[in-house]
Amino acid sequence: MNDITLDQAWQVIDAANEAATTQGTAMNIAVVDVGGNLKAFLRMDGAWLGSIDISIKKAWTARAFDLPTAELAKNSQSGGQFFGIHASNQGRVMIFAGGIPLKKGDAVVGAVGVSGGMGEQDQAVAEAGAAAFR
Amino acid sequence: MNDITLDQAWQVIDAANEAATTQGTAMNIAVVDVGGNLKAFLRMDGAWLGSIDISIKKAWTARAFDLPTAELAKNSQSGGQFFGIHASNQGRVMIFAGGIPLKKGDAVVGAVGVSGGMGEQDQAVAEAGAAAFR
Amino acid sequence: MNDITLDQAWQVIDAANEAATTQGTAMNIAVVDVGGNLKAFLRMDGAWLGSIDISIKKAWTARAFDLPTAELAKNSQSGGQFFGIHASNQGRVMIFAGGIPLKKGDAVVGAVGVSGGMGEQDQAVAEAGAAAFR
Amino acid sequence: MNDITLDQAWQVIDAANEAATTQGTAMNIAVVDVGGNLKAFLRMDGAWLGSIDISIKKAWTARAFDLPTAELAKNSQSGGQFFGIHASNQGRVMIFAGGIPLKKGDAVVGAVGVSGGMGEQDQAVAEAGAAAFR
C-alpha cells in the first residue's frame, strides 16, 4: 500500500521520542501520511507549546515538497529563489530544519516533523525517527 | 501535578483505540492538556481525514467549557441559550458528541476528543478513553 | 470626551467581578471602547477558557450593533430576520446574552461582555458592570 | 498551584502600567496563563489600537517558547535557524522585544506582553511587570 500505516507512524514517533530523551530535550513529534494529513502526534512533557503547530507543519512541508525542510531553508532566506514561500499555503510552510520525508523506494509516502529545541537538535531527532521507518 | 502527562494521555488514547477496534470503526483520537493544547493524537488506518480537525476541536471544546460536547450541544441549537457559540473561538467550538473532559477530583486537567463515526459511536469511544484516565 | 477611559473600564470590570463573586460564578469580563476595540479584560480564576473569546466578542457585538446581545439573539435564531448574522464579521458576532452597550446620554461609547455561566448569569453580571458606568 | 492567579496577573499589570506611566508611553499590557490563554489585559488611554493584538501575542509567544521574545528575535531573522517561525501558529508568534515569561522556580507558568512604543520601551515595561511577579 502506498501510504504509511499507524503502526509505522508509531515506530517513527517512538524512535524520535527515544532519541529526544537521550538528547535530553522535550520535543513535539508529528507524522503525516501520503496526503500530508496528520497521522500521529505526541508532545513530550515540558515541550514548547508553540512547537505543536510547528512540528505538524514541518512534517506537512517535508511531504508537500518531498524534501527535508532544512533543504528548503537554503533557498528560502531573503534573497533566495524561494523567499516568501513561508507565506504560501495559509502559513503551513515551515522553512527550517526538523522535517524529513518518509520514503518507500523513491516514493514519498509521508513525513516526520520535530520541534522543541535548536535547529540541529530538531534535525537529529527527526533523522532518528525517519531511520526507523521501513 | 495540575496537568495531564504524556503517559496518561497515551493510556486514554490506547483505551479509546481499543474500544474503536472492538466497535469496528476507524477513529481520530485526540487528547489536550489543561491549557487546551494538543498533547497526543492518532488517526486509525482508514479514518476520515475531515475528522482530524474535529477530534482535536472536540477535545479543545470539552476543556474550554469543562463539559462534554454532547452537553454543550443541548444548549447550542437554534433557540437555545448558547446558539451561535459555534461561531466563536475561530471555529474551534464543536457542539456535537465525542468530547469529554478529563478530571482529577473536581479539576479539569485535559480532555479527549473522538471523531470518525456516528455521534453515538464517537461518544462511546471517548467515554472508553476517559474511563482509562487516572 | 466621546470614549471610555481606562478608569471607567475598570470600574465596570470591578463591579462585574464583584457581582460574579457574589453570584458564585467564575467569569470572563471584557470592556471595549467606542471603536469596538478591547480596552480591558480579566478572567477570574477557574473561568472557562472558551469564554475568553466569547466575552470579548459579546462586548464587540454590543458596541457594533448598539444593543444588548440578548436583544440581537431574538432575531438571530433560525427563521428570524437576522439568522446567519453570526457568520458575519469573521465570526465576531455573538448572539446570546451577556453583552451590553455603555452609554453617555444616547451615545454608545463602549460595551461590556461577560461569559462563563448560563445565559441569565452572564446577563446579570454584565448588567451589574454596565450599572457602574458613569 | 502550577498556574498564575488573577491576583498575580494584576500585580504584573499594575507594575507595568506604573512603569509605562513613568516612562511617558501609552501601552497595551497583557498577561497569559500557563496554557498561553489570556488572563488579564489593559490598554492605557491613547495606546495604539494595533498593539492590542501584538501585546497578547507577545505574551503568548513568551509562554509558547518559554523565552523572552527579544531572544527569539535573534534566531528568527533571515539566515537564522528559526527564520520563518513568524508564519507558524496562525500568526500568533511575535518575534520582537516585549514578551517575557513568568516563572515559579524553573517552571514557566505564564507570561507578560507589552506593546505600544519602541522595542526598548516595550521591553523595559515588560521587565518591570515581570519583576513584580512572585
Coordinates of C-alpha atoms in Angstrom, one line a residue:
Chain A
M1 CA 0.0 0.0 0.0
N2 CA 1.2 3.4 -1.0
D3 CA 0.7 5.1 2.4
I4 CA 2.1 5.0 5.9
T5 CA 0.2 2.9 8.4
L6 CA -0.5 3.8 12.0
D7 CA 1.9 1.1 13.2
Q8 CA 4.6 2.6 11.0
A9 CA 3.9 6.1 12.3
W10 CA 4.3 4.9 15.8
Q11 CA 7.6 3.3 15.1
V12 CA 8.8 6.6 13.8
I13 CA 7.5 8.5 16.7
D14 CA 8.8 6.0 19.3
A15 CA 12.3 6.2 17.8
A16 CA 12.2 10.0 17.7
N17 CA 10.9 10.1 21.3
E18 CA 13.7 7.8 22.4
A19 CA 16.3 10.0 20.6
A20 CA 15.0 13.1 22.2
T21 CA 15.1 11.5 25.6
T22 CA 18.7 10.5 25.1
Q23 CA 19.4 14.0 23.8
G24 CA 17.8 15.5 26.9
T25 CA 15.3 17.7 25.0
A26 CA 11.5 17.8 25.2
M27 CA 10.1 17.6 21.7
N28 CA 6.8 17.8 19.7
I29 CA 6.8 15.0 17.2
A30 CA 4.4 14.6 14.3
V31 CA 3.9 12.2 11.4
V32 CA 1.8 12.9 8.3
D33 CA 0.6 10.5 5.7
V34 CA 0.9 10.4 1.9
G35 CA -1.7 13.1 1.7
G36 CA 0.1 15.4 4.1
N37 CA -2.6 14.8 6.7
L38 CA -1.8 14.3 10.4
K39 CA -1.5 10.6 11.3
A40 CA 0.1 10.7 14.8
F41 CA 1.5 13.2 17.2
L42 CA 2.9 13.5 20.7
R43 CA 4.2 16.3 22.9
M44 CA 6.7 15.2 25.5
D45 CA 6.2 16.6 29.0
G46 CA 7.6 20.1 29.2
A47 CA 7.9 20.6 25.4
W48 CA 7.2 24.0 24.0
L49 CA 3.5 24.8 23.3
G50 CA 4.4 26.9 20.3
S51 CA 6.0 23.9 18.7
I52 CA 2.9 21.8 18.4
D53 CA 1.9 23.6 15.3
I54 CA 5.5 23.9 14.0
S55 CA 6.2 20.1 14.2
I56 CA 3.0 19.4 12.3
K57 CA 3.8 21.9 9.7
K58 CA 7.4 20.7 9.3
A59 CA 6.0 17.3 8.6
W60 CA 3.5 18.7 6.2
T61 CA 6.1 20.8 4.4
A62 CA 8.5 17.8 4.0
R63 CA 5.7 15.9 2.3
A64 CA 4.4 18.8 0.4
F65 CA 7.7 19.5 -1.3
D66 CA 9.2 16.0 -0.9
L67 CA 12.4 17.2 0.7
P68 CA 13.8 17.9 4.1
T69 CA 12.8 21.3 5.5
A70 CA 16.4 22.0 6.1
E71 CA 17.0 21.9 2.4
L72 CA 14.1 24.1 1.6
A73 CA 15.5 26.6 4.1
K74 CA 18.6 27.1 2.0
N75 CA 16.6 28.7 -0.9
S76 CA 14.0 30.5 1.3
Q77 CA 16.0 33.2 3.0
S78 CA 15.8 36.8 2.0
G79 CA 17.4 37.0 -1.5
G80 CA 16.9 33.3 -2.2
Q81 CA 14.8 32.0 -5.1
F82 CA 12.0 30.7 -2.9
F83 CA 12.0 33.7 -0.5
G84 CA 8.4 34.3 0.5
I85 CA 7.3 30.6 0.3
H86 CA 6.6 30.7 4.0
A87 CA 3.6 32.9 3.3
S88 CA 2.0 30.4 1.0
N89 CA -0.4 27.6 1.9
Q90 CA -2.0 29.6 4.7
G91 CA 1.2 29.6 6.7
R92 CA 1.7 25.9 6.6
V93 CA 5.2 26.0 5.1
M94 CA 8.0 25.8 7.7
I95 CA 11.4 26.6 6.3
F96 CA 13.8 25.5 9.0
A97 CA 15.3 22.2 10.0
G98 CA 13.3 19.3 11.5
G99 CA 11.0 18.0 8.8
I100 CA 12.0 14.9 6.8
P101 CA 10.2 12.9 4.2
L102 CA 9.5 9.2 4.7
K103 CA 10.1 7.1 1.6
K104 CA 9.3 3.7 0.2
G105 CA 11.9 3.3 -2.5
D106 CA 11.7 6.6 -4.4
A107 CA 8.2 7.4 -3.4
V108 CA 7.5 9.8 -0.5
V109 CA 4.6 8.3 1.5
G110 CA 4.6 10.6 4.5
A111 CA 6.9 12.7 6.7
V112 CA 8.1 13.3 10.2
G113 CA 8.3 16.8 11.8
V114 CA 10.1 17.6 15.1
S115 CA 10.2 20.9 17.0
G116 CA 11.2 21.8 20.5
G117 CA 14.9 22.6 20.5
M118 CA 17.6 24.2 18.4
G119 CA 17.6 23.5 14.7
E120 CA 20.3 20.9 15.0
Q121 CA 18.6 19.1 17.8
D122 CA 15.2 19.0 16.0
Q123 CA 17.0 17.7 12.9
A124 CA 18.8 14.9 14.8
V125 CA 15.6 13.7 16.4
A126 CA 13.7 13.8 13.1
E127 CA 16.5 11.8 11.4
A128 CA 16.3 9.2 14.2
G129 CA 12.6 9.0 13.6
A130 CA 12.9 8.7 9.8
A131 CA 15.6 6.0 10.2
A132 CA 13.0 3.8 12.0
F133 CA 10.7 3.9 9.0
R134 CA 10.5 0.7 7.0
Chain B
M1 CA 0.6 17.9 39.2
N2 CA -2.1 20.0 37.8
D3 CA -1.8 18.8 34.2
I4 CA -2.0 15.6 32.2
T5 CA 1.2 13.8 31.5
L6 CA 2.1 12.1 28.2
D7 CA 1.8 8.7 29.8
Q8 CA -1.7 9.5 31.0
A9 CA -2.6 10.8 27.5
W10 CA -1.5 7.5 26.0
Q11 CA -3.5 5.5 28.4
V12 CA -6.5 7.4 27.3
I13 CA -5.7 7.1 23.6
D14 CA -4.9 3.4 23.9
A15 CA -8.2 2.6 25.6
A16 CA -10.1 4.6 23.0
N17 CA -8.2 2.9 20.2
E18 CA -9.1 -0.5 21.6
A19 CA -12.7 0.5 22.0
A20 CA -12.9 1.7 18.5
T21 CA -11.3 -1.5 17.2
T22 CA -13.9 -3.6 19.1
Q23 CA -16.6 -1.3 17.8
G24 CA -15.3 -1.8 14.3
T25 CA -14.9 1.9 13.5
A26 CA -11.9 3.9 12.4
M27 CA -11.4 6.9 14.6
N28 CA -9.4 10.0 15.1
I29 CA -8.5 10.4 18.7
A30 CA -7.0 13.5 20.4
V31 CA -6.0 14.5 23.9
V32 CA -5.4 18.1 25.0
D33 CA -3.8 19.3 28.2
V34 CA -5.0 21.7 30.9
G35 CA -4.5 24.7 28.7
G36 CA -6.4 23.1 25.8
N37 CA -3.2 22.4 23.8
L38 CA -2.7 19.2 21.9
K39 CA -0.9 16.6 23.8
A40 CA -1.3 13.4 21.7
F41 CA -3.2 12.3 18.6
L42 CA -3.6 9.3 16.4
R43 CA -5.6 8.5 13.3
M44 CA -6.5 4.9 12.8
D45 CA -6.0 3.4 9.4
G46 CA -8.9 4.3 7.2
A47 CA -10.3 7.0 9.5
W48 CA -11.9 10.1 7.9
L49 CA -9.5 12.9 7.0
G50 CA -12.1 15.5 7.9
S51 CA -12.2 14.3 11.4
I52 CA -8.6 15.1 12.3
D53 CA -9.6 18.7 12.9
I54 CA -12.9 17.7 14.5
S55 CA -11.4 15.4 17.0
I56 CA -8.9 18.0 18.1
K57 CA -11.6 20.6 18.4
K58 CA -13.9 18.4 20.4
A59 CA -11.1 17.8 22.9
W60 CA -10.4 21.5 23.0
T61 CA -14.1 22.4 23.4
A62 CA -14.5 19.9 26.3
R63 CA -11.6 21.5 28.1
A64 CA -12.6 25.1 27.2
F65 CA -16.1 24.7 28.7
D66 CA -15.3 22.0 31.2
L67 CA -18.2 19.8 30.0
P68 CA -18.9 17.0 27.4
T69 CA -19.6 18.4 24.0
A70 CA -22.8 16.3 23.9
E71 CA -24.0 18.5 26.8
L72 CA -23.0 21.7 25.1
A73 CA -24.9 20.6 22.1
K74 CA -28.2 20.6 24.0
N75 CA -28.0 24.4 24.6
S76 CA -26.5 25.3 21.3
Q77 CA -29.2 24.5 18.9
S78 CA -31.4 27.3 17.3
G79 CA -33.4 28.8 20.1
G80 CA -31.1 27.6 22.8
Q81 CA -29.3 29.9 25.2
F82 CA -25.9 29.3 23.6
F83 CA -27.0 29.2 20.0
G84 CA -24.2 30.8 18.0
I85 CA -21.4 29.6 20.2
H86 CA -20.1 27.6 17.3
A87 CA -19.1 30.8 15.6
S88 CA -16.8 31.8 18.5
N89 CA -13.1 30.9 19.1
Q90 CA -12.3 30.9 15.4
G91 CA -14.3 27.9 14.7
R92 CA -12.7 25.7 17.4
V93 CA -16.0 25.0 19.2
M94 CA -17.6 21.7 18.2
I95 CA -21.1 21.2 19.5
F96 CA -21.8 17.6 18.9
A97 CA -20.9 14.4 20.8
G98 CA -17.4 13.0 21.2
G99 CA -15.5 15.4 23.5
I100 CA -15.2 14.6 27.2
P101 CA -13.2 16.4 30.0
L102 CA -10.6 14.6 32.0
K103 CA -10.7 15.3 35.7
K104 CA -8.6 15.0 38.8
G105 CA -11.1 15.3 41.5
D106 CA -13.1 18.4 40.6
A107 CA -10.5 20.0 38.4
V108 CA -10.5 19.5 34.7
V109 CA -6.9 18.9 33.6
G110 CA -7.4 18.0 30.0
A111 CA -9.9 16.4 27.6
V112 CA -10.3 13.7 25.0
G113 CA -12.0 14.1 21.6
V114 CA -13.0 11.4 19.2
S115 CA -14.3 11.7 15.6
G116 CA -14.9 9.3 12.8
G117 CA -18.3 7.7 13.2
M118 CA -21.8 8.5 14.1
G119 CA -22.4 10.6 17.2
E120 CA -23.1 7.7 19.5
Q121 CA -20.1 5.8 18.3
D122 CA -17.8 8.8 18.8
Q123 CA -19.3 9.3 22.3
A124 CA -18.8 5.6 23.3
V125 CA -15.2 5.6 22.2
A126 CA -14.5 8.9 24.0
E127 CA -16.1 7.5 27.2
A128 CA -13.9 4.4 27.0
G129 CA -10.9 6.7 26.7
A130 CA -11.9 8.9 29.5
A131 CA -12.6 5.9 31.7
A132 CA -8.9 5.0 31.4
F133 CA -7.7 8.3 32.9
R134 CA -6.4 8.2 36.4
Chain C
M1 CA -14.6 63.0 25.7
N2 CA -16.6 60.6 23.5
D3 CA -14.9 57.4 24.5
I4 CA -14.5 55.3 27.6
T5 CA -11.4 55.8 29.7
L6 CA -9.3 53.1 31.3
D7 CA -10.5 54.2 34.7
Q8 CA -14.1 53.8 33.6
A9 CA -13.4 50.5 32.1
W10 CA -12.0 49.3 35.4
Q11 CA -15.0 50.5 37.3
V12 CA -17.2 48.4 35.1
I13 CA -15.0 45.4 35.4
D14 CA -14.6 45.7 39.1
A15 CA -18.4 45.9 39.6
A16 CA -18.9 42.9 37.3
N17 CA -16.2 40.9 39.1
E18 CA -17.9 41.7 42.4
A19 CA -21.3 40.6 41.1
A20 CA -19.9 37.4 39.8
T21 CA -18.2 36.6 43.1
T22 CA -21.5 37.2 44.9
Q23 CA -23.2 35.0 42.3
G24 CA -20.6 32.3 42.8
T25 CA -19.6 32.0 39.2
A26 CA -16.2 32.4 37.5
M27 CA -16.5 34.8 34.6
N28 CA -14.5 36.3 31.8
I29 CA -15.2 40.0 31.7
A30 CA -14.3 42.3 28.8
V31 CA -14.8 46.0 28.0
V32 CA -14.4 47.5 24.6
D33 CA -14.2 51.2 23.6
V34 CA -16.1 53.4 21.2
G35 CA -14.3 51.8 18.3
G36 CA -15.1 48.3 19.5
N37 CA -11.5 47.6 20.4
L38 CA -10.5 45.8 23.6
K39 CA -9.8 48.2 26.5
A40 CA -9.6 45.9 29.5
F41 CA -10.2 42.2 30.3
L42 CA -9.9 39.8 33.2
R43 CA -10.5 36.1 33.6
M44 CA -11.5 35.0 37.1
D45 CA -9.6 32.0 38.5
G46 CA -11.3 28.9 37.2
A47 CA -13.3 30.6 34.5
W48 CA -13.9 28.8 31.2
L49 CA -11.1 29.1 28.7
G50 CA -13.5 29.1 25.8
S51 CA -15.2 32.2 27.2
I52 CA -12.2 34.5 26.8
D53 CA -13.1 34.9 23.2
I54 CA -16.8 34.9 23.7
S55 CA -16.7 37.7 26.3
I56 CA -14.6 39.9 24.1
K57 CA -16.9 39.2 21.1
K58 CA -20.1 39.9 23.2
A59 CA -18.7 43.3 24.1
W60 CA -17.7 43.9 20.5
T61 CA -21.2 42.9 19.3
A62 CA -23.0 45.1 21.8
R63 CA -21.0 48.1 20.5
A64 CA -21.1 47.0 16.9
F65 CA -24.9 47.0 16.8
D66 CA -25.5 49.3 19.8
L67 CA -27.8 46.9 21.5
P68 CA -27.6 44.1 24.1
T69 CA -26.6 40.8 22.6
A70 CA -29.7 39.3 24.3
E71 CA -31.8 41.5 22.1
L72 CA -29.9 40.6 19.0
A73 CA -30.5 36.9 19.8
K74 CA -34.2 37.3 19.5
N75 CA -33.9 38.0 15.7
S76 CA -31.0 35.7 15.0
Q77 CA -32.4 32.3 15.5
S78 CA -33.2 30.0 12.6
G79 CA -36.2 31.6 10.9
G80 CA -35.5 35.1 12.3
Q81 CA -34.8 38.1 10.2
F82 CA -31.1 38.2 11.2
F83 CA -30.5 34.5 11.1
G84 CA -26.9 34.0 9.8
I85 CA -25.5 37.2 11.3
H86 CA -23.2 35.1 13.5
A87 CA -21.3 34.2 10.4
S88 CA -20.5 37.8 9.5
N89 CA -17.6 39.9 10.7
Q90 CA -15.2 36.9 10.7
G91 CA -17.2 35.3 13.5
R92 CA -17.1 38.2 15.9
V93 CA -20.8 38.4 16.3
M94 CA -22.1 36.7 19.4
I95 CA -25.9 36.3 19.5
F96 CA -26.6 35.3 23.1
A97 CA -27.0 37.1 26.3
G98 CA -24.1 38.9 28.2
G99 CA -23.1 41.8 26.0
I100 CA -24.4 45.3 26.9
P101 CA -23.6 48.8 25.4
L102 CA -22.2 51.5 27.7
K103 CA -23.8 54.9 27.0
K104 CA -23.2 58.5 27.7
G105 CA -26.7 60.0 27.2
D106 CA -27.8 58.5 24.0
A107 CA -24.4 57.8 22.6
V108 CA -22.9 54.3 22.9
V109 CA -19.2 54.8 23.8
G110 CA -18.2 51.2 24.6
A111 CA -19.6 47.9 25.8
V112 CA -19.1 45.2 28.4
G113 CA -19.2 41.5 27.6
V114 CA -19.4 38.6 30.2
S115 CA -19.1 34.9 29.6
G116 CA -18.6 31.9 31.9
G117 CA -22.0 30.8 33.1
M118 CA -25.6 30.2 31.9
G119 CA -27.1 32.9 29.8
E120 CA -29.0 34.5 32.7
Q121 CA -25.9 34.6 34.9
D122 CA -23.8 36.2 32.2
Q123 CA -26.5 38.8 31.6
A124 CA -26.9 39.6 35.3
V125 CA -23.1 40.1 35.7
A126 CA -23.0 42.3 32.6
E127 CA -25.8 44.4 33.9
A128 CA -24.0 44.9 37.2
G129 CA -21.0 46.0 35.3
A130 CA -22.9 48.4 33.0
A131 CA -24.7 49.9 36.0
A132 CA -21.3 51.0 37.3
F133 CA -20.5 53.1 34.2
R134 CA -20.8 56.8 34.6
Chain D
M1 CA -0.5 25.7 42.2
N2 CA 1.0 25.4 38.8
D3 CA -0.6 28.4 37.2
I4 CA -0.8 32.2 37.6
T5 CA -3.7 33.6 39.6
L6 CA -5.7 36.7 38.8
D7 CA -4.2 38.5 41.7
Q8 CA -0.7 37.7 40.4
A9 CA -1.7 38.8 36.9
W10 CA -2.9 42.2 38.3
Q11 CA 0.3 42.7 40.2
V12 CA 2.2 42.3 37.0
I13 CA -0.1 44.6 35.0
D14 CA -0.1 47.2 37.7
A15 CA 3.7 47.3 37.9
A16 CA 3.9 47.5 34.1
N17 CA 1.3 50.2 34.0
E18 CA 3.2 52.2 36.5
A19 CA 6.5 51.8 34.6
A20 CA 4.8 52.9 31.4
T21 CA 3.4 56.0 33.1
T22 CA 6.8 56.9 34.5
Q23 CA 8.3 56.3 31.0
G24 CA 5.6 58.5 29.5
T25 CA 4.3 55.9 27.0
A26 CA 0.8 54.5 26.4
M27 CA 1.0 50.8 26.4
N28 CA -1.1 47.7 25.8
I29 CA -0.3 45.2 28.6
A30 CA -1.3 41.5 28.5
V31 CA -0.8 38.5 30.8
V32 CA -1.4 34.9 29.8
D33 CA -1.6 31.8 31.9
V34 CA 0.3 28.5 31.9
G35 CA -1.6 27.4 28.9
G36 CA -1.0 30.6 26.9
N37 CA -4.6 31.7 27.4
L38 CA -5.4 35.4 28.1
K39 CA -5.7 36.1 31.8
A40 CA -5.8 39.9 32.0
F41 CA -5.3 42.9 29.7
L42 CA -5.4 46.6 29.7
R43 CA -4.9 49.3 27.2
M44 CA -3.8 52.6 28.6
D45 CA -5.6 55.7 27.3
G46 CA -4.2 56.7 24.0
A47 CA -2.3 53.5 23.3
W48 CA -2.1 52.1 19.8
L49 CA -5.0 50.0 18.7
G50 CA -2.8 47.9 16.5
S51 CA -0.9 46.8 19.6
I52 CA -3.8 45.1 21.4
D53 CA -3.2 42.0 19.3
I54 CA 0.6 42.4 19.4
S55 CA 0.8 42.6 23.2
I56 CA -1.4 39.5 23.6
K57 CA 0.7 37.6 21.0
K58 CA 4.0 38.6 22.6
A59 CA 2.7 37.2 25.9
W60 CA 1.6 34.0 24.1
T61 CA 4.9 33.7 22.3
A62 CA 6.9 34.1 25.5
R63 CA 4.9 31.3 27.1
A64 CA 4.8 29.1 23.9
F65 CA 8.6 29.0 23.6
D66 CA 9.5 29.7 27.3
L67 CA 11.8 32.6 26.5
P68 CA 11.7 36.3 26.0
T69 CA 10.5 37.4 22.5
A70 CA 13.7 39.5 22.3
E71 CA 15.7 36.3 22.5
L72 CA 13.6 34.6 19.9
A73 CA 14.1 37.5 17.6
K74 CA 17.9 36.9 17.4
N75 CA 17.4 33.5 15.7
S76 CA 14.4 34.4 13.6
Q77 CA 15.9 36.9 11.2
S78 CA 16.6 36.0 7.6
G79 CA 19.5 33.5 7.7
G80 CA 18.8 32.5 11.3
Q81 CA 17.9 28.9 12.4
F82 CA 14.3 29.9 13.1
F83 CA 13.7 32.2 10.2
G84 CA 10.1 31.6 9.1
I85 CA 8.8 30.9 12.6
H86 CA 6.6 34.0 12.4
A87 CA 4.5 32.2 9.8
S88 CA 3.6 29.4 12.3
N89 CA 0.8 29.2 14.8
Q90 CA -1.6 31.2 12.7
G91 CA 0.4 34.4 13.0
R92 CA 0.5 34.3 16.8
V93 CA 4.3 34.3 17.0
M94 CA 5.7 37.8 17.6
I95 CA 9.5 37.9 17.2
F96 CA 10.4 41.3 18.6
A97 CA 11.0 42.6 22.1
G98 CA 8.3 43.0 24.8
G99 CA 7.3 39.5 25.8
I100 CA 8.7 37.8 28.9
P101 CA 8.0 34.5 30.6
L102 CA 6.8 34.5 34.2
K103 CA 8.5 31.7 36.2
K104 CA 8.0 29.9 39.5
G105 CA 11.4 28.4 40.1
D106 CA 12.3 26.8 36.8
A107 CA 8.7 26.4 35.6
V108 CA 7.1 28.9 33.2
V109 CA 3.6 29.5 34.5
G110 CA 2.6 32.4 32.3
A111 CA 3.9 35.5 30.5
V112 CA 3.6 39.2 30.1
G113 CA 3.5 41.0 26.8
V114 CA 3.8 44.8 26.2
S115 CA 3.3 46.8 23.0
G116 CA 2.8 50.4 22.3
G117 CA 6.3 52.0 21.9
M118 CA 9.7 51.4 20.6
G119 CA 11.2 48.0 21.2
E120 CA 13.4 49.1 24.1
Q121 CA 10.4 50.8 25.7
D122 CA 8.2 47.8 25.4
Q123 CA 10.9 45.6 26.8
A124 CA 11.6 47.9 29.8
V125 CA 7.9 48.0 30.7
A126 CA 7.6 44.2 30.3
E127 CA 10.6 43.7 32.6
A128 CA 9.0 46.0 35.2
G129 CA 5.9 43.8 35.0
A130 CA 7.8 40.6 35.2
A131 CA 9.8 41.8 38.2
A132 CA 6.5 42.2 40.2
F133 CA 5.6 38.5 39.7
R134 CA 6.1 36.4 42.8

